[in-house]
Coordinates of C-alpha atoms in Angstrom, one line a residue:
X1 CA 100.2 87.0 131.3
X2 CA 98.1 89.7 129.5
X3 CA 100.0 92.8 130.5
X4 CA 100.4 95.2 127.8
X5 CA 103.1 98.0 127.5
X6 CA 103.3 101.4 125.9
X7 CA 106.1 102.7 123.8
X8 CA 106.9 106.4 124.1
X9 CA 109.9 108.0 122.2
X10 CA 110.5 111.8 121.9
X11 CA 113.0 113.9 120.0
X12 CA 113.5 117.8 120.0
X13 CA 113.6 119.1 116.3
X14 CA 115.0 122.5 115.3
X15 CA 111.7 123.6 113.4
X16 CA 108.3 125.1 113.9
X17 CA 105.4 122.8 114.3
X18 CA 104.1 123.7 110.8
X19 CA 107.2 122.3 109.2
X20 CA 107.1 119.3 111.2
X21 CA 103.3 118.7 110.3
X22 CA 104.0 119.0 106.7
X23 CA 106.8 116.3 107.1
X24 CA 104.3 114.1 108.9
X25 CA 101.4 114.5 106.4
X26 CA 103.2 114.9 103.0
X27 CA 103.6 111.3 101.4
X28 CA 106.9 112.3 99.7
X29 CA 108.3 113.6 103.0
X30 CA 107.1 110.5 104.8
X31 CA 108.8 108.2 102.5
X32 CA 112.2 109.7 103.2
X33 CA 112.1 108.8 106.9
X34 CA 109.7 106.0 107.2
X35 CA 111.7 103.1 105.6
X36 CA 110.4 104.2 102.0
X37 CA 106.8 103.7 103.2
X38 CA 104.1 104.8 100.8
X39 CA 101.2 106.4 102.7
X40 CA 97.9 107.1 101.5
X41 CA 95.0 109.0 103.2
X42 CA 92.9 112.1 102.8
X43 CA 94.1 113.3 106.3
X44 CA 90.5 113.6 107.5
X45 CA 89.1 112.4 110.9
X46 CA 87.6 108.9 110.4
X47 CA 89.4 108.3 107.1
X48 CA 91.3 105.3 106.3
X49 CA 95.2 105.4 106.1
X50 CA 97.4 102.9 104.6
X51 CA 101.1 102.3 104.6
X52 CA 102.8 100.0 102.1
X53 CA 106.2 98.9 101.1
X54 CA 108.8 96.3 101.5
X55 CA 109.9 95.3 105.0
X56 CA 112.8 92.8 105.2
X57 CA 112.1 91.5 101.9
X58 CA 108.4 91.1 102.3
X59 CA 105.8 93.4 100.8
X60 CA 103.2 94.8 103.2
X61 CA 100.1 96.9 103.3
X62 CA 99.4 98.2 106.9
X63 CA 96.2 100.0 107.4
X64 CA 94.4 102.1 110.1
X65 CA 92.0 104.9 110.7
X66 CA 92.5 108.5 111.6
X67 CA 91.1 108.8 115.1
X68 CA 91.9 112.5 115.7
X69 CA 93.8 115.1 114.0
X70 CA 94.7 118.6 115.1
X71 CA 97.1 120.1 112.5
X72 CA 100.5 121.1 114.1
X73 CA 99.6 119.5 117.4
X74 CA 98.4 115.9 117.3
X75 CA 97.8 112.9 114.9
X76 CA 96.2 109.9 116.4
X77 CA 95.7 106.7 114.2
X78 CA 95.1 103.2 114.6
X79 CA 97.3 100.7 113.0
X80 CA 97.2 97.1 111.9
X81 CA 99.9 95.1 110.1
X82 CA 99.2 91.7 108.7
X83 CA 102.8 91.0 109.2
X84 CA 101.9 90.7 112.9
X85 CA 100.4 87.2 112.1
X86 CA 97.3 88.4 114.0
X87 CA 93.6 88.4 112.6
X88 CA 92.5 91.6 111.2
X89 CA 90.0 92.5 114.0
X90 CA 89.7 95.7 116.0
X91 CA 91.4 94.4 119.1
X92 CA 94.7 93.7 117.2
X93 CA 94.9 97.5 116.1
X94 CA 97.2 99.6 118.1
X95 CA 97.0 103.3 118.7
X96 CA 99.8 105.5 117.4
X97 CA 99.8 109.1 118.5
X98 CA 102.1 111.8 117.5
X99 CA 102.1 114.9 119.6
X100 CA 104.1 118.1 118.8
X101 CA 104.8 120.5 121.7
X102 CA 106.9 123.8 121.9
X103 CA 110.5 123.1 122.8
X104 CA 112.4 125.0 125.4
X105 CA 113.9 127.2 122.8
X106 CA 112.3 129.3 120.2
X107 CA 111.5 127.5 116.9
X108 CA 112.2 124.0 118.5
X109 CA 109.4 121.4 118.7
X110 CA 109.4 118.3 120.8
X111 CA 107.9 115.4 118.8
X112 CA 106.6 112.4 120.8
X113 CA 105.2 109.1 119.3
X114 CA 103.3 106.7 121.5
X115 CA 102.2 103.3 120.8
X116 CA 100.0 100.9 122.9
X117 CA 99.2 97.3 123.0
X118 CA 102.7 95.9 123.1
X119 CA 102.6 92.3 124.5
X120 CA 106.3 91.9 125.8
X121 CA 109.4 93.6 127.1
X122 CA 111.3 92.5 124.1
X123 CA 108.6 93.8 121.8
X124 CA 108.5 97.2 123.8
X125 CA 112.4 97.7 123.1
X126 CA 111.9 96.7 119.5
X127 CA 109.1 99.1 119.0
X128 CA 110.9 101.8 120.7
X129 CA 114.0 101.4 118.5
X130 CA 112.0 101.4 115.4
X131 CA 110.0 104.6 116.5
X132 CA 113.1 106.3 117.6
X133 CA 114.6 105.5 114.1
X134 CA 111.6 107.2 112.6
X135 CA 111.8 110.2 114.8
X136 CA 115.7 110.5 114.0
X137 CA 114.9 110.3 110.3
X138 CA 112.1 112.8 110.7
X139 CA 114.5 115.1 112.4
X140 CA 117.1 114.7 109.6
X141 CA 114.5 115.5 106.8
X142 CA 113.1 118.5 108.6
X143 CA 116.4 120.1 109.7
X144 CA 117.9 119.8 106.2

């Protein structure tokens, strides 16, 4: 069966979009909440973005491209991980989209992460758990 799933997770953060955007796009901040990942890019539409580090004892260097970037509102990248075991071809790149929207209270922001091309319900739950850990970490870093 070739059905694909989409993971979507959200969190409300007690901070304005500018503060959260800084945490999403500053390498030192990203490292604090994204499993010690080193991120490299110039944050321009069409630019390459790489993520490197160690995951479960294995070195990795994931990569992608910035598809859309609207400071304080939206970051859309593609993402490919060699650890997936799949060939490095365009159809194996997933879309990861971060959106920031005003929360219900003043100075709160709802951050949502969406990832597509998930092949099974087990993988869907796994990805939702991983993305939720990242969002929870982001919240902790930003609200300190």
